GROMACS .gro file of N, CA and C in nm:
model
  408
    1UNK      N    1   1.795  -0.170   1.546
    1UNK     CA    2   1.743  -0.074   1.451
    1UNK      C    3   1.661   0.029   1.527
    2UNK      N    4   1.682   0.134   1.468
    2UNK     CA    5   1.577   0.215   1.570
    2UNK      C    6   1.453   0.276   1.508
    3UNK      N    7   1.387   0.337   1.598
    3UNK     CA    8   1.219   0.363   1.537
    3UNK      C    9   1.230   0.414   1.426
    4UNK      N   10   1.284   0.511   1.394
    4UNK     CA   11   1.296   0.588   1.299
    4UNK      C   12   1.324   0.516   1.173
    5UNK      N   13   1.439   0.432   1.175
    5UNK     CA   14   1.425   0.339   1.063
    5UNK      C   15   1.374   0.278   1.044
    6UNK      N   16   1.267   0.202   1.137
    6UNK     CA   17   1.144   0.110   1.101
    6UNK      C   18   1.044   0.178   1.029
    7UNK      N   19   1.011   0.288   1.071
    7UNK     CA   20   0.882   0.372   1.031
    7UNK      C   21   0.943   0.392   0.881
    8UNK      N   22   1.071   0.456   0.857
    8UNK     CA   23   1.097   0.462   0.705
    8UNK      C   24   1.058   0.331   0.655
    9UNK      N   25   1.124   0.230   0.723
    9UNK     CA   26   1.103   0.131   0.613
    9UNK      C   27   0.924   0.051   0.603
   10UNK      N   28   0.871   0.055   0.683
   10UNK     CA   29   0.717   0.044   0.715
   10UNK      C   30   0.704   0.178   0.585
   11UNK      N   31   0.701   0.255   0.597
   11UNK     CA   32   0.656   0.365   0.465
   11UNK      C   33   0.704   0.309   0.329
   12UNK      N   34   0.861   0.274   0.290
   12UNK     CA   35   0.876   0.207   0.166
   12UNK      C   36   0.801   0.057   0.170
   13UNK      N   37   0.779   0.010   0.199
   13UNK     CA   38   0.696  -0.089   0.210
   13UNK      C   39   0.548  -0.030   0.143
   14UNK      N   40   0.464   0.015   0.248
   14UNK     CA   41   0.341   0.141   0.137
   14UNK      C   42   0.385   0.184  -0.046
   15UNK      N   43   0.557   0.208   0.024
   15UNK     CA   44   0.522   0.331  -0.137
   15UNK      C   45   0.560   0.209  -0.271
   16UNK      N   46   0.630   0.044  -0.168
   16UNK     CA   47   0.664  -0.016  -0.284
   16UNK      C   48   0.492  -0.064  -0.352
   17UNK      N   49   0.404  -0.104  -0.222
   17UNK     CA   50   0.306  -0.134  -0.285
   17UNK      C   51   0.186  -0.067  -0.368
   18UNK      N   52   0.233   0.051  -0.377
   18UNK     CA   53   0.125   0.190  -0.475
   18UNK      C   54   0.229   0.151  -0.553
   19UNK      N   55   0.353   0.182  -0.610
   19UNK     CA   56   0.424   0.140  -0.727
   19UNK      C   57   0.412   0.037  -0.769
   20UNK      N   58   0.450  -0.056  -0.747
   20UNK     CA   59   0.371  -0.217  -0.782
   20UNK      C   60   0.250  -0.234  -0.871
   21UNK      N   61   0.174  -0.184  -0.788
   21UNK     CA   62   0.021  -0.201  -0.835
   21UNK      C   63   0.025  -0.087  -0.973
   22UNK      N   64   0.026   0.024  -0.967
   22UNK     CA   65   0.039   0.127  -1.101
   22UNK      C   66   0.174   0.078  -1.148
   23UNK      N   67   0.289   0.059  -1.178
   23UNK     CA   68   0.320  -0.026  -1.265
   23UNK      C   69   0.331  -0.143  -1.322
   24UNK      N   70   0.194  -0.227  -1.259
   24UNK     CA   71   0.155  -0.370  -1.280
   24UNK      C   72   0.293  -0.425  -1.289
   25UNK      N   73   0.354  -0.426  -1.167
   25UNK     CA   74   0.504  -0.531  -1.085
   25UNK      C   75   0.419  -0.615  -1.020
   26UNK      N   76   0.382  -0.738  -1.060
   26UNK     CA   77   0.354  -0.832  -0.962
   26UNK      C   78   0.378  -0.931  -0.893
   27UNK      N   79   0.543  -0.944  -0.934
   27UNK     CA   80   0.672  -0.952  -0.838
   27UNK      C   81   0.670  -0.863  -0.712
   28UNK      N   82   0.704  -0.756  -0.730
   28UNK     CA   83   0.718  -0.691  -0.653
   28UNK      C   84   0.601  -0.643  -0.598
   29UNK      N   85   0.456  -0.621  -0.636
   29UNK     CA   86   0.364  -0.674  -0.568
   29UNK      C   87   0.389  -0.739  -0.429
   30UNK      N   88   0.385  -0.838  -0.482
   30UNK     CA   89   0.386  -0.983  -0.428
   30UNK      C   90   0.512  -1.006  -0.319
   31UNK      N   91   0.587  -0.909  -0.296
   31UNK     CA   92   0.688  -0.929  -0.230
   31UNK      C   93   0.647  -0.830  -0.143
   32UNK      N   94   0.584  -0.776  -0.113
   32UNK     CA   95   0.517  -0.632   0.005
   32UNK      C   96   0.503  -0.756   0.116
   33UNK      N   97   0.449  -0.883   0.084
   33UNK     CA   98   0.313  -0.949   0.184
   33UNK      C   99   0.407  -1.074   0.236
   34UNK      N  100   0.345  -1.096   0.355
   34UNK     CA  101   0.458  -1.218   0.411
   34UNK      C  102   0.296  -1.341   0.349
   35UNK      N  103   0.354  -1.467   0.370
   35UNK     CA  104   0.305  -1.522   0.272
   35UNK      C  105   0.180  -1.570   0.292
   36UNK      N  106   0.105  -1.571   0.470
   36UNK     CA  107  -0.021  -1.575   0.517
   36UNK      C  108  -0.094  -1.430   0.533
   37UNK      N  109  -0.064  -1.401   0.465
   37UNK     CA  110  -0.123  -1.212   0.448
   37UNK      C  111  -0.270  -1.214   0.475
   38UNK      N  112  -0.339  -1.152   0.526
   38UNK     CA  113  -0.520  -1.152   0.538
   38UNK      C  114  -0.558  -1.028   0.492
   39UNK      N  115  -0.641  -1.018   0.400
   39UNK     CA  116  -0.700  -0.912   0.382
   39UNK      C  117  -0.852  -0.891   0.370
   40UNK      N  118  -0.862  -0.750   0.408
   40UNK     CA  119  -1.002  -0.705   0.430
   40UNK      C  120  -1.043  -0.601   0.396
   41UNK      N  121  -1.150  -0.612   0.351
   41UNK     CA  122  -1.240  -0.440   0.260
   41UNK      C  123  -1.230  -0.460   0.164
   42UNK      N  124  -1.170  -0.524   0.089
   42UNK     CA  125  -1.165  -0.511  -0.052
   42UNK      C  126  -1.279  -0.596  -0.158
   43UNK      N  127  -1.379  -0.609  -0.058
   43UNK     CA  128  -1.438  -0.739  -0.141
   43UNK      C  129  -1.549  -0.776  -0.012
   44UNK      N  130  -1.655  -0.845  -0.023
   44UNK     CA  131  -1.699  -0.917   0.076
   44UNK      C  132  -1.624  -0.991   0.114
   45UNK      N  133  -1.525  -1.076   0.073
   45UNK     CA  134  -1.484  -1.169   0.124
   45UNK      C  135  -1.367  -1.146   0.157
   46UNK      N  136  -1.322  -1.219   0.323
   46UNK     CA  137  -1.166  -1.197   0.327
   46UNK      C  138  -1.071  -1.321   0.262
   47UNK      N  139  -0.951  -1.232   0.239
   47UNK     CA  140  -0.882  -1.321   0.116
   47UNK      C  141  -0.752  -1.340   0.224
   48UNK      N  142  -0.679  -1.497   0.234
   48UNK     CA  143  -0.598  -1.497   0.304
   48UNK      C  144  -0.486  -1.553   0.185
   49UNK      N  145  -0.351  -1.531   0.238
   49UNK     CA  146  -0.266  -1.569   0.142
   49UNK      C  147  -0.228  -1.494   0.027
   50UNK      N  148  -0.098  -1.440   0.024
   50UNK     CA  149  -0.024  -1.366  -0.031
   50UNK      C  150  -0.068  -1.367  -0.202
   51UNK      N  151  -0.034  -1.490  -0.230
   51UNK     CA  152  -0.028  -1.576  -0.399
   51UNK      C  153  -0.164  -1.563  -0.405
   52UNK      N  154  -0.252  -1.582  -0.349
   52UNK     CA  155  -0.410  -1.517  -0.362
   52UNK      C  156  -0.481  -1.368  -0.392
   53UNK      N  157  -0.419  -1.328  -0.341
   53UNK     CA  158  -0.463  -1.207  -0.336
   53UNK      C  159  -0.364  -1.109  -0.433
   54UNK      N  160  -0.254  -1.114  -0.500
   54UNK     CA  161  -0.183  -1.111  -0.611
   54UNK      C  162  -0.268  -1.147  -0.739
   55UNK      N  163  -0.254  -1.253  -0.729
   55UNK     CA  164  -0.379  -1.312  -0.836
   55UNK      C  165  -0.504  -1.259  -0.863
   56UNK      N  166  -0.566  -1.197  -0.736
   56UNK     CA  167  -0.717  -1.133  -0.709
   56UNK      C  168  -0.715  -0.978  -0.794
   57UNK      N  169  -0.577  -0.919  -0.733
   57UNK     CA  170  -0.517  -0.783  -0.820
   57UNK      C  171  -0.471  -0.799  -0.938
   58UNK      N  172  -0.381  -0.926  -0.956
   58UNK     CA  173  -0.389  -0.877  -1.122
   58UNK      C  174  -0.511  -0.872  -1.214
   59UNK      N  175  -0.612  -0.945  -1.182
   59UNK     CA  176  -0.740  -0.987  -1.251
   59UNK      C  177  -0.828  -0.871  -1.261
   60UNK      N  178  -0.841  -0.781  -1.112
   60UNK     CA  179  -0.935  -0.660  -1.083
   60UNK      C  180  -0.900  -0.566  -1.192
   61UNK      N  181  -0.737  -0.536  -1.195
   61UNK     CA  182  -0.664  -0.476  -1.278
   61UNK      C  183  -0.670  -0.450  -1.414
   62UNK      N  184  -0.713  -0.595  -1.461
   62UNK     CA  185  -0.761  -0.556  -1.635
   62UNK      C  186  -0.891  -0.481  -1.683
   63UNK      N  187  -0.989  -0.437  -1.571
   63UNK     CA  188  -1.044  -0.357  -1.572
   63UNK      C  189  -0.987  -0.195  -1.620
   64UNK      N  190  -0.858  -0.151  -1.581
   64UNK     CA  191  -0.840  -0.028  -1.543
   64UNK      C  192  -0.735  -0.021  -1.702
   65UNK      N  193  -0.721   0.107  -1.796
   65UNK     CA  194  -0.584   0.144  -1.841
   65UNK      C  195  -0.473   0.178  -1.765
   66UNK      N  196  -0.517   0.262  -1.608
   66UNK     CA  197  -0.370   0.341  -1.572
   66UNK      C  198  -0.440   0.335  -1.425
   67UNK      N  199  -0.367   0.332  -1.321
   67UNK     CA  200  -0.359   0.364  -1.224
   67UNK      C  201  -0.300   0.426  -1.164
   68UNK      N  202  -0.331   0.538  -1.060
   68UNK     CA  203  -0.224   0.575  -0.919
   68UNK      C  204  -0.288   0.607  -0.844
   69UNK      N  205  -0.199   0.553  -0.762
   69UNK     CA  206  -0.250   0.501  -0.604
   69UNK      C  207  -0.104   0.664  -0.522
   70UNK      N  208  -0.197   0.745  -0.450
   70UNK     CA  209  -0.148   0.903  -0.410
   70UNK      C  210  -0.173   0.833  -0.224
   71UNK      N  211  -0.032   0.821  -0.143
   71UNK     CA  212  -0.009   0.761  -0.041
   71UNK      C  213  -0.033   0.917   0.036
   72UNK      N  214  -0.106   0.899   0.125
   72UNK     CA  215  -0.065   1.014   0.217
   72UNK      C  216   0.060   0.969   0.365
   73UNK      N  217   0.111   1.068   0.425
   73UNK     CA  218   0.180   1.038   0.530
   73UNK      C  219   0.119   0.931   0.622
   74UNK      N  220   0.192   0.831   0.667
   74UNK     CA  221   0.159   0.741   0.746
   74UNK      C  222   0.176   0.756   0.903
   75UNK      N  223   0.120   0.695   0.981
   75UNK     CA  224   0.088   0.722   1.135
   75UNK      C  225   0.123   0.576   1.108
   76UNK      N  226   0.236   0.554   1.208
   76UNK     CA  227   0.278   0.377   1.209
   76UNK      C  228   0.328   0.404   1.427
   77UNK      N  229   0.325   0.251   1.416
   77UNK     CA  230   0.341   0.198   1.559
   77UNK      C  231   0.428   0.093   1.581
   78UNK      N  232   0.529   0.152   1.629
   78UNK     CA  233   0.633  -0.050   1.590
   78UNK      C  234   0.643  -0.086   1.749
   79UNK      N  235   0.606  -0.205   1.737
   79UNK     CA  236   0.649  -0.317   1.875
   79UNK      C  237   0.729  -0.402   1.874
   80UNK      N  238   0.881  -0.434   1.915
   80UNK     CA  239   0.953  -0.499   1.840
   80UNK      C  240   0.973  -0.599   1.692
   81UNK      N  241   0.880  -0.658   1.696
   81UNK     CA  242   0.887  -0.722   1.511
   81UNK      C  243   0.759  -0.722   1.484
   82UNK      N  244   0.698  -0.610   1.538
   82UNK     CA  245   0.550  -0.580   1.432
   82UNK      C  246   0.501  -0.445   1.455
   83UNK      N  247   0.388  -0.424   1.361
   83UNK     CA  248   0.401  -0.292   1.368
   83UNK      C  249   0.253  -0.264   1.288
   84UNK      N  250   0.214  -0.157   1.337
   84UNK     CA  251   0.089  -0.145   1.277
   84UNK      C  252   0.072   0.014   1.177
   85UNK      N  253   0.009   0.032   1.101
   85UNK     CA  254   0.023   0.192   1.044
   85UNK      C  255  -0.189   0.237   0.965
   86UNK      N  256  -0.177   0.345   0.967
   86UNK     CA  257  -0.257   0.392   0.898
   86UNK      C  258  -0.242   0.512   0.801
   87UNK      N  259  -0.251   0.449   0.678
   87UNK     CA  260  -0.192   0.552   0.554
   87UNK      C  261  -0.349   0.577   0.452
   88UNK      N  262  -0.356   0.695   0.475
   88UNK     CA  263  -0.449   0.734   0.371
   88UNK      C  264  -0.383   0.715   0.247
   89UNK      N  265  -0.521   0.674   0.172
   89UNK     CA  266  -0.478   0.664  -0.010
   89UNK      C  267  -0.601   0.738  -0.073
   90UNK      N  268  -0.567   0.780  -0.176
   90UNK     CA  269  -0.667   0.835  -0.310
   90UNK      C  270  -0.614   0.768  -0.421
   91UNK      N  271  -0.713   0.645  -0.502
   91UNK     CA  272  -0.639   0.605  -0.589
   91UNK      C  273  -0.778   0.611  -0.722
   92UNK      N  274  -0.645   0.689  -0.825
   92UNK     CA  275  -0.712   0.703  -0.935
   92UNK      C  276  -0.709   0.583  -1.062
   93UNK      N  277  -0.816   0.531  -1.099
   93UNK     CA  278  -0.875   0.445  -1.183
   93UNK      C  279  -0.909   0.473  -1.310
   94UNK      N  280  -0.861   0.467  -1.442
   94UNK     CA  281  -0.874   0.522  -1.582
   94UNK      C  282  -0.941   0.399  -1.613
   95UNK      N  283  -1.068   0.394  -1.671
   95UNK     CA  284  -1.153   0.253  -1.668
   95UNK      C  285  -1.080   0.236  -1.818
   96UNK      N  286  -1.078   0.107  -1.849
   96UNK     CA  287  -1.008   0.048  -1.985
   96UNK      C  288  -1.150   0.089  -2.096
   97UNK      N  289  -1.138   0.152  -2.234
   97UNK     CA  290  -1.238   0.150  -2.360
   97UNK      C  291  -1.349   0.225  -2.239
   98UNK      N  292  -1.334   0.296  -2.126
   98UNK     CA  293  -1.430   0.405  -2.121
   98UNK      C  294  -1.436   0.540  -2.166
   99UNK      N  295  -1.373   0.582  -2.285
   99UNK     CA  296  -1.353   0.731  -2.331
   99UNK      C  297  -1.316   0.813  -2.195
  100UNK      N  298  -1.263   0.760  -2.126
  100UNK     CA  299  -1.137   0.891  -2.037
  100UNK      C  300  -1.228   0.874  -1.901
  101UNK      N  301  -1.311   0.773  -1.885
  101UNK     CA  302  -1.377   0.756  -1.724
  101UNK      C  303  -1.300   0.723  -1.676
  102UNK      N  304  -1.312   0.779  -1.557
  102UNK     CA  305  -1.229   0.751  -1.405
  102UNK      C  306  -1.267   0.706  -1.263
  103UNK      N  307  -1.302   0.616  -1.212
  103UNK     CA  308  -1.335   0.590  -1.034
  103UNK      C  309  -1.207   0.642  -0.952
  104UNK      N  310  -1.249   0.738  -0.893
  104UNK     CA  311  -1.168   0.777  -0.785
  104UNK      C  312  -1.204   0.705  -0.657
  105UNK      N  313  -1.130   0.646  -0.579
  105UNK     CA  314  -1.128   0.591  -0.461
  105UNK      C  315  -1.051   0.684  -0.379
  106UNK      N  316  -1.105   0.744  -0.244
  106UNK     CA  317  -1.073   0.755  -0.120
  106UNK      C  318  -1.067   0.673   0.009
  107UNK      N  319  -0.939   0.692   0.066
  107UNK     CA  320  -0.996   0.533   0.142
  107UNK      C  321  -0.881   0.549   0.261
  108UNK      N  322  -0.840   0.469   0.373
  108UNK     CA  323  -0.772   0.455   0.425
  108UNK      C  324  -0.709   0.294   0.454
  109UNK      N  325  -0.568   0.300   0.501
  109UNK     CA  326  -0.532   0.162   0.453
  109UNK      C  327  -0.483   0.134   0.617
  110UNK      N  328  -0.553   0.037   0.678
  110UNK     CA  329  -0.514  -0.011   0.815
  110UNK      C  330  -0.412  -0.130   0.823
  111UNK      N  331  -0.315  -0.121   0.847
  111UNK     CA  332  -0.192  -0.224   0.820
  111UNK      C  333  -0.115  -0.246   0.941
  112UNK      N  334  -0.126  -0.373   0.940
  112UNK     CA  335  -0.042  -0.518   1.014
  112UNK      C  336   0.138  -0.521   0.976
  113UNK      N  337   0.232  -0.548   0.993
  113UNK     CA  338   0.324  -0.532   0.937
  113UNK      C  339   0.396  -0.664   1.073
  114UNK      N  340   0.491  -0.716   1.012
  114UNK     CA  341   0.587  -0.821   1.082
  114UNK      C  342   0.693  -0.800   1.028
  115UNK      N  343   0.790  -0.791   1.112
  115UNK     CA  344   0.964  -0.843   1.043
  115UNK      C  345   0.973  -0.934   1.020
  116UNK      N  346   1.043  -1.005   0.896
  116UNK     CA  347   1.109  -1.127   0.833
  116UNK      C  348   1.239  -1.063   0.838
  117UNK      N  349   1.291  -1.196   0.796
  117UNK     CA  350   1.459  -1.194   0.728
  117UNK      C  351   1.464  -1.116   0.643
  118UNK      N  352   1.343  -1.114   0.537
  118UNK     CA  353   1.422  -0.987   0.437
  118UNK      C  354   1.320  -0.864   0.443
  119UNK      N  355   1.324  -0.826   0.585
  119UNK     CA  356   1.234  -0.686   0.624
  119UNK      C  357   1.108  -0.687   0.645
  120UNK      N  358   1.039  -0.627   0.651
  120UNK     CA  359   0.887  -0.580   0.698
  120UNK      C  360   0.831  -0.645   0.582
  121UNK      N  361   0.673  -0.686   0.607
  121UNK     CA  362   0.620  -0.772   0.517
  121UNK      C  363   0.443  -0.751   0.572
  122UNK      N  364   0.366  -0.708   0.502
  122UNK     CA  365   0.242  -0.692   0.524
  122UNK      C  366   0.172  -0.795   0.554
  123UNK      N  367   0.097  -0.785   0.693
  123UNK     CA  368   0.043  -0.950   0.756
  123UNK      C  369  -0.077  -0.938   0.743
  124UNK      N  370  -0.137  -0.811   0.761
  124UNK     CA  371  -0.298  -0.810   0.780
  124UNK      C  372  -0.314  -0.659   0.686
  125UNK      N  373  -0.400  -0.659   0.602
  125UNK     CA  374  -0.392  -0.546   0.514
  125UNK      C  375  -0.609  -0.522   0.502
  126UNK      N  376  -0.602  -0.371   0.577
  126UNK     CA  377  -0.754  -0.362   0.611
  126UNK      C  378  -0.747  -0.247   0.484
  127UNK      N  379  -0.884  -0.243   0.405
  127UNK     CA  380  -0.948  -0.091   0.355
  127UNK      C  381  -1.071  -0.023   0.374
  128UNK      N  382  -1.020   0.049   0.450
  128UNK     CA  383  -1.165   0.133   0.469
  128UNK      C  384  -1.196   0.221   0.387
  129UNK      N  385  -1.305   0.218   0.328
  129UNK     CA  386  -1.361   0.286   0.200
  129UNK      C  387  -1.437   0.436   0.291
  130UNK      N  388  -1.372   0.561   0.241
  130UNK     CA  389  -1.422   0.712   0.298
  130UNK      C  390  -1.496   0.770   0.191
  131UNK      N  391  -1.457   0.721   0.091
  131UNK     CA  392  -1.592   0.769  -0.048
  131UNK      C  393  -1.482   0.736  -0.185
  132UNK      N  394  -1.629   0.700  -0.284
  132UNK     CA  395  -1.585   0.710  -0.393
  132UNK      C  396  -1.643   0.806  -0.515
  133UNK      N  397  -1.574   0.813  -0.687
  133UNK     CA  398  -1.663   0.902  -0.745
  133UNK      C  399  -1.608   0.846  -0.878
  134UNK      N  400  -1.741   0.841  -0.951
  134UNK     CA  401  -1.684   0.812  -1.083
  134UNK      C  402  -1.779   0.894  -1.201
  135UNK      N  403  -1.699   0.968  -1.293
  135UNK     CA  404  -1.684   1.016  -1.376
  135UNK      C  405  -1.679   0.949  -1.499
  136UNK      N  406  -1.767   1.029  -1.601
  136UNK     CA  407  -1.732   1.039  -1.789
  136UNK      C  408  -1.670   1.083  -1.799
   0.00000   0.00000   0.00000
């Protein structure tokens, strides 16, 4: 395979997991992450394990009416079956019964990536928080 198609597919990988999440797919969620996934920033605590941290998002989630998660171009690095990327995100938050409030998150997403059998699969998933803002 060559770079070029890794980096595409390292990017659908990103854009499956902003779709996922704003159309509450948590199948397909859940299918971004290989199944010892680690994650960090999102929380004091790091959360390991795919089925964990699925669970952690659908729950955060009933907080919100609508989400989207706005991917910017990714800067990725592949080394034969792994690969690392950094994709800015801005993701907008419609708080549930807040008359039209919104948390905007700015942030950047530092990502781990491994080949499996059925493609690239998120191993280590970092967020670095660049600012947030929330609105009436």
């Amino acid at each position: 395979m060559s770079d070029t198609d890794d980096r595409r597919q390292l990017q659908d990988v990103m854009l499956a997991y902003a779709a996922a999440v704003d159309d509450r797919d948590m199948a397909r969620y859940r299918a971004c992450f290989a199944d010892d996934v680690e994650i960090v920033g999102f929380g004091e605590e790091t959360i390991t394990g795919a089925d964990n941290w699925t669970a952690s998002v659908e729950s955060q989630l009933e907080a919100f009416s609508a989400t989207q998660h706005l991917m910017g171009p990714q800067l990725a690095t592949v080394s034969g079956d792994t690969a690392s990327a950094r994709t800015d995100v801005q993701a907008l938050h419609v708080i549930k019964d807040g008359d039209g409030a919104m948390f905007t998150l700015w942030a950047t997403y530092l990502t781990n990536f491994v080949r499996t059998g059925e493609g690239w699969k998120i191993a280590r998933h970092e967020l670095v928080i660049r600012g947030t803002q929330q609105s009436s």
